[in-house]
Amino acid sequence: MSEKNGNPTERLNLEDFIPAKKIEAPKSLDELSQDEVARLKEVGIDIEAREKLGLFVQADCGVVSCNCVPKGVELLPITEALKKYDWLRENYLWKAVSPDKDEFTKITAEDLDNGYFIRVMPGEKVIYPLQTCLYIRTDKVAQRVHNIVIVEEGAEFHVITGCTTNPHVTSGLHIGVSEFYVKKNAKFSYTMIHEWGENVHVRPRTGIWVEEGGVMISTYVSLDKVGSVQSYPTCRLKGRGAIGQFSSIIAAPEKSHLDLGSRVILEAPETRAEIISRTVCYGGEVIARGHLIGKAQDIKAHLECQGLMLTDKGYILAIPELEAHVSNVDMSHEAAVGKIAREEIEYLMARGLDEEEATSLVVRGFLNVRIEGLPDELQAKIDKTIEEAKKGM
């Protein structure tokens, strides 16, 4: 993918940002203001629930909370985990994502701030989601993060990651390298909710390996103005019967630039993949990508990209790709971009809503995507967060 700075072909100047290590980081959650705590809650992070759920929070370069409640789950700052476990560096670090992928992975490999390490032990079925938050607290900071999650054989686990900035921060750079390893017959649900500042630039770099019978469910939500986001996780379904599901729910206000998508490589027989994208454009610029690659017999994959234009400003560019390397595959895609049908608005207005209320109702219905396979509690939390965010639309 090409690099954009507010516009996807322009390069970011990394020298414009202050390395997070040069900023004095808070030592605990007690140092966060009420406004900051409220901001975290907007992206699904409930500090008051940390004794029940577990919580990891990194502010700039400092880890201010690393508290894991569920039994059978280990949570550590990644820098501590790499010192504790030689096998982590040998077998997992930079295996699903190459450190040479681009300039962002290179500088993260050279000088890491921190991130989290999570390991779920074999057979553990963790009911409540673990909360993680990567938080930019200081203006013009560049935050470099590396996360590794290992869900061992037969385990089930859920993470809600809320990524945001201090309410007073307007610019910054977040680089988030994530590597997820879903072992045989394990299941991992990962929900990322973003709420950044209008001049914040975000560069997630994610690699996922799913073994035989494993299930990966990924949900990405961004409903507020952001300088630019460029995210294209790659998931390798490496074992027979592995499943990958990727959903994104996006709103693009004016001056927002989002280059988003997912790639799933179906490498083993009987693997299944689904990519679903919902985008509402309020004047921003959106590239909605999806790439399904079939490399084994008897695979099934579907890609769906739908966009809604609410203004003549901005654009949505849908780029669905299907790539088959063998026979006996079932791969499909559908893409549609349009405006709200006038008949829908008139129908609702005839039932007592004004035009603004009718439009808002249609948009909310468009963005409400039920994610198959998620626990009810986690779906309810996502729905609540989306609903709160949409109040400002």
PDB file of N, CA, C and O in Angstrom, residues 130-154:
ATOM      1  N   LEU A 130     -10.505  -9.166  28.246  1.00  0.00           N
ATOM      2  CA  LEU A 130      -9.424  -8.364  28.806  1.00  0.00           C
ATOM      3  C   LEU A 130      -9.405  -7.027  28.074  1.00  0.00           C
ATOM      4  O   LEU A 130      -9.569  -6.972  26.855  1.00  0.00           O
ATOM      5  N   GLN A 131      -9.219  -5.939  28.819  1.00  0.00           N
ATOM      6  CA  GLN A 131      -9.183  -4.600  28.218  1.00  0.00           C
ATOM      7  C   GLN A 131      -7.736  -4.154  28.046  1.00  0.00           C
ATOM      8  O   GLN A 131      -6.930  -4.253  28.976  1.00  0.00           O
ATOM      9  N   THR A 132      -7.416  -3.639  26.867  1.00  0.00           N
ATOM     10  CA  THR A 132      -6.100  -3.036  26.649  1.00  0.00           C
ATOM     11  C   THR A 132      -6.301  -1.666  26.015  1.00  0.00           C
ATOM     12  O   THR A 132      -7.239  -1.462  25.241  1.00  0.00           O
ATOM     13  N   CYS A 133      -5.427  -0.743  26.363  1.00  0.00           N
ATOM     14  CA  CYS A 133      -5.548   0.627  25.855  1.00  0.00           C
ATOM     15  C   CYS A 133      -4.174   1.177  25.522  1.00  0.00           C
ATOM     16  O   CYS A 133      -3.263   1.162  26.363  1.00  0.00           O
ATOM     17  N   LEU A 134      -4.026   1.662  24.303  1.00  0.00           N
ATOM     18  CA  LEU A 134      -2.804   2.334  23.861  1.00  0.00           C
ATOM     19  C   LEU A 134      -3.160   3.799  23.676  1.00  0.00           C
ATOM     20  O   LEU A 134      -3.956   4.146  22.800  1.00  0.00           O
ATOM     21  N   TYR A 135      -2.568   4.640  24.512  1.00  0.00           N
ATOM     22  CA  TYR A 135      -3.059   5.992  24.754  1.00  0.00           C
ATOM     23  C   TYR A 135      -1.947   7.009  24.512  1.00  0.00           C
ATOM     24  O   TYR A 135      -0.858   6.890  25.079  1.00  0.00           O
ATOM     25  N   ILE A 136      -2.216   7.960  23.615  1.00  0.00           N
ATOM     26  CA  ILE A 136      -1.273   9.060  23.411  1.00  0.00           C
ATOM     27  C   ILE A 136      -1.708  10.227  24.292  1.00  0.00           C
ATOM     28  O   ILE A 136      -2.804  10.766  24.118  1.00  0.00           O
ATOM     29  N   ARG A 137      -0.849  10.587  25.219  1.00  0.00           N
ATOM     30  CA  ARG A 137      -1.204  11.592  26.228  1.00  0.00           C
ATOM     31  C   ARG A 137      -0.621  12.973  25.928  1.00  0.00           C
ATOM     32  O   ARG A 137      -1.100  13.978  26.443  1.00  0.00           O
ATOM     33  N   THR A 138       0.409  12.992  25.094  1.00  0.00           N
ATOM     34  CA  THR A 138       1.151  14.228  24.874  1.00  0.00           C
ATOM     35  C   THR A 138       1.128  14.600  23.395  1.00  0.00           C
ATOM     36  O   THR A 138       1.276  13.730  22.527  1.00  0.00           O
ATOM     37  N   ASP A 139       0.961  15.868  23.112  1.00  0.00           N
ATOM     38  CA  ASP A 139       0.883  16.335  21.735  1.00  0.00           C
ATOM     39  C   ASP A 139       2.185  16.070  20.982  1.00  0.00           C
ATOM     40  O   ASP A 139       3.283  16.189  21.536  1.00  0.00           O
ATOM     41  N   LYS A 140       2.047  15.674  19.723  1.00  0.00           N
ATOM     42  CA  LYS A 140       3.142  15.468  18.782  1.00  0.00           C
ATOM     43  C   LYS A 140       4.055  14.290  19.134  1.00  0.00           C
ATOM     44  O   LYS A 140       5.179  14.205  18.648  1.00  0.00           O
ATOM     45  N   VAL A 141       3.558  13.375  19.946  1.00  0.00           N
ATOM     46  CA  VAL A 141       4.349  12.205  20.323  1.00  0.00           C
ATOM     47  C   VAL A 141       4.235  11.119  19.275  1.00  0.00           C
ATOM     48  O   VAL A 141       3.182  10.930  18.663  1.00  0.00           O
ATOM     49  N   ALA A 142       5.338  10.383  19.065  1.00  0.00           N
ATOM     50  CA  ALA A 142       5.333   9.162  18.257  1.00  0.00           C
ATOM     51  C   ALA A 142       5.422   7.984  19.207  1.00  0.00           C
ATOM     52  O   ALA A 142       6.408   7.823  19.937  1.00  0.00           O
ATOM     53  N   GLN A 143       4.388   7.177  19.214  1.00  0.00           N
ATOM     54  CA  GLN A 143       4.311   6.008  20.104  1.00  0.00           C
ATOM     55  C   GLN A 143       4.567   4.749  19.286  1.00  0.00           C
ATOM     56  O   GLN A 143       3.890   4.491  18.296  1.00  0.00           O
ATOM     57  N   ARG A 144       5.551   3.932  19.734  1.00  0.00           N
ATOM     58  CA  ARG A 144       5.931   2.715  19.015  1.00  0.00           C
ATOM     59  C   ARG A 144       5.652   1.501  19.895  1.00  0.00           C
ATOM     60  O   ARG A 144       6.272   1.322  20.944  1.00  0.00           O
ATOM     61  N   VAL A 145       4.725   0.679  19.436  1.00  0.00           N
ATOM     62  CA  VAL A 145       4.200  -0.400  20.262  1.00  0.00           C
ATOM     63  C   VAL A 145       4.339  -1.734  19.523  1.00  0.00           C
ATOM     64  O   VAL A 145       4.195  -1.796  18.303  1.00  0.00           O
ATOM     65  N   HIS A 146       4.623  -2.790  20.281  1.00  0.00           N
ATOM     66  CA  HIS A 146       4.623  -4.145  19.724  1.00  0.00           C
ATOM     67  C   HIS A 146       3.849  -5.050  20.677  1.00  0.00           C
ATOM     68  O   HIS A 146       4.189  -5.171  21.858  1.00  0.00           O
ATOM     69  N   ASN A 147       2.797  -5.685  20.160  1.00  0.00           N
ATOM     70  CA  ASN A 147       1.957  -6.577  20.958  1.00  0.00           C
ATOM     71  C   ASN A 147       2.053  -8.003  20.415  1.00  0.00           C
ATOM     72  O   ASN A 147       2.081  -8.204  19.204  1.00  0.00           O
ATOM     73  N   ILE A 148       2.058  -8.967  21.324  1.00  0.00           N
ATOM     74  CA  ILE A 148       2.016 -10.376  20.933  1.00  0.00           C
ATOM     75  C   ILE A 148       0.950 -11.075  21.780  1.00  0.00           C
ATOM     76  O   ILE A 148       0.957 -10.965  23.007  1.00  0.00           O
ATOM     77  N   VAL A 149       0.036 -11.772  21.102  1.00  0.00           N
ATOM     78  CA  VAL A 149      -0.986 -12.567  21.781  1.00  0.00           C
ATOM     79  C   VAL A 149      -0.864 -14.004  21.302  1.00  0.00           C
ATOM     80  O   VAL A 149      -0.849 -14.263  20.092  1.00  0.00           O
ATOM     81  N   ILE A 150      -0.785 -14.937  22.252  1.00  0.00           N
ATOM     82  CA  ILE A 150      -0.731 -16.365  21.945  1.00  0.00           C
ATOM     83  C   ILE A 150      -1.914 -17.037  22.634  1.00  0.00           C
ATOM     84  O   ILE A 150      -2.011 -17.014  23.865  1.00  0.00           O
ATOM     85  N   VAL A 151      -2.821 -17.582  21.836  1.00  0.00           N
ATOM     86  CA  VAL A 151      -3.967 -18.319  22.383  1.00  0.00           C
ATOM     87  C   VAL A 151      -3.684 -19.795  22.136  1.00  0.00           C
ATOM     88  O   VAL A 151      -3.745 -20.278  21.001  1.00  0.00           O
ATOM     89  N   GLU A 152      -3.365 -20.488  23.213  1.00  0.00           N
ATOM     90  CA  GLU A 152      -2.899 -21.868  23.089  1.00  0.00           C
ATOM     91  C   GLU A 152      -4.043 -22.825  22.726  1.00  0.00           C
ATOM     92  O   GLU A 152      -5.221 -22.459  22.719  1.00  0.00           O
ATOM     93  N   GLU A 153      -3.674 -24.069  22.444  1.00  0.00           N
ATOM     94  CA  GLU A 153      -4.601 -25.066  21.928  1.00  0.00           C
ATOM     95  C   GLU A 153      -5.868 -25.199  22.791  1.00  0.00           C
ATOM     96  O   GLU A 153      -5.804 -25.334  24.015  1.00  0.00           O
ATOM     97  N   GLY A 154      -7.026 -25.109  22.123  1.00  0.00           N
ATOM     98  CA  GLY A 154      -8.294 -25.311  22.789  1.00  0.00           C
ATOM     99  C   GLY A 154      -8.776 -24.180  23.665  1.00  0.00           C
ATOM    100  O   GLY A 154      -9.839 -24.278  24.287  1.00  0.00           O
TER     101      GLY A 154
END
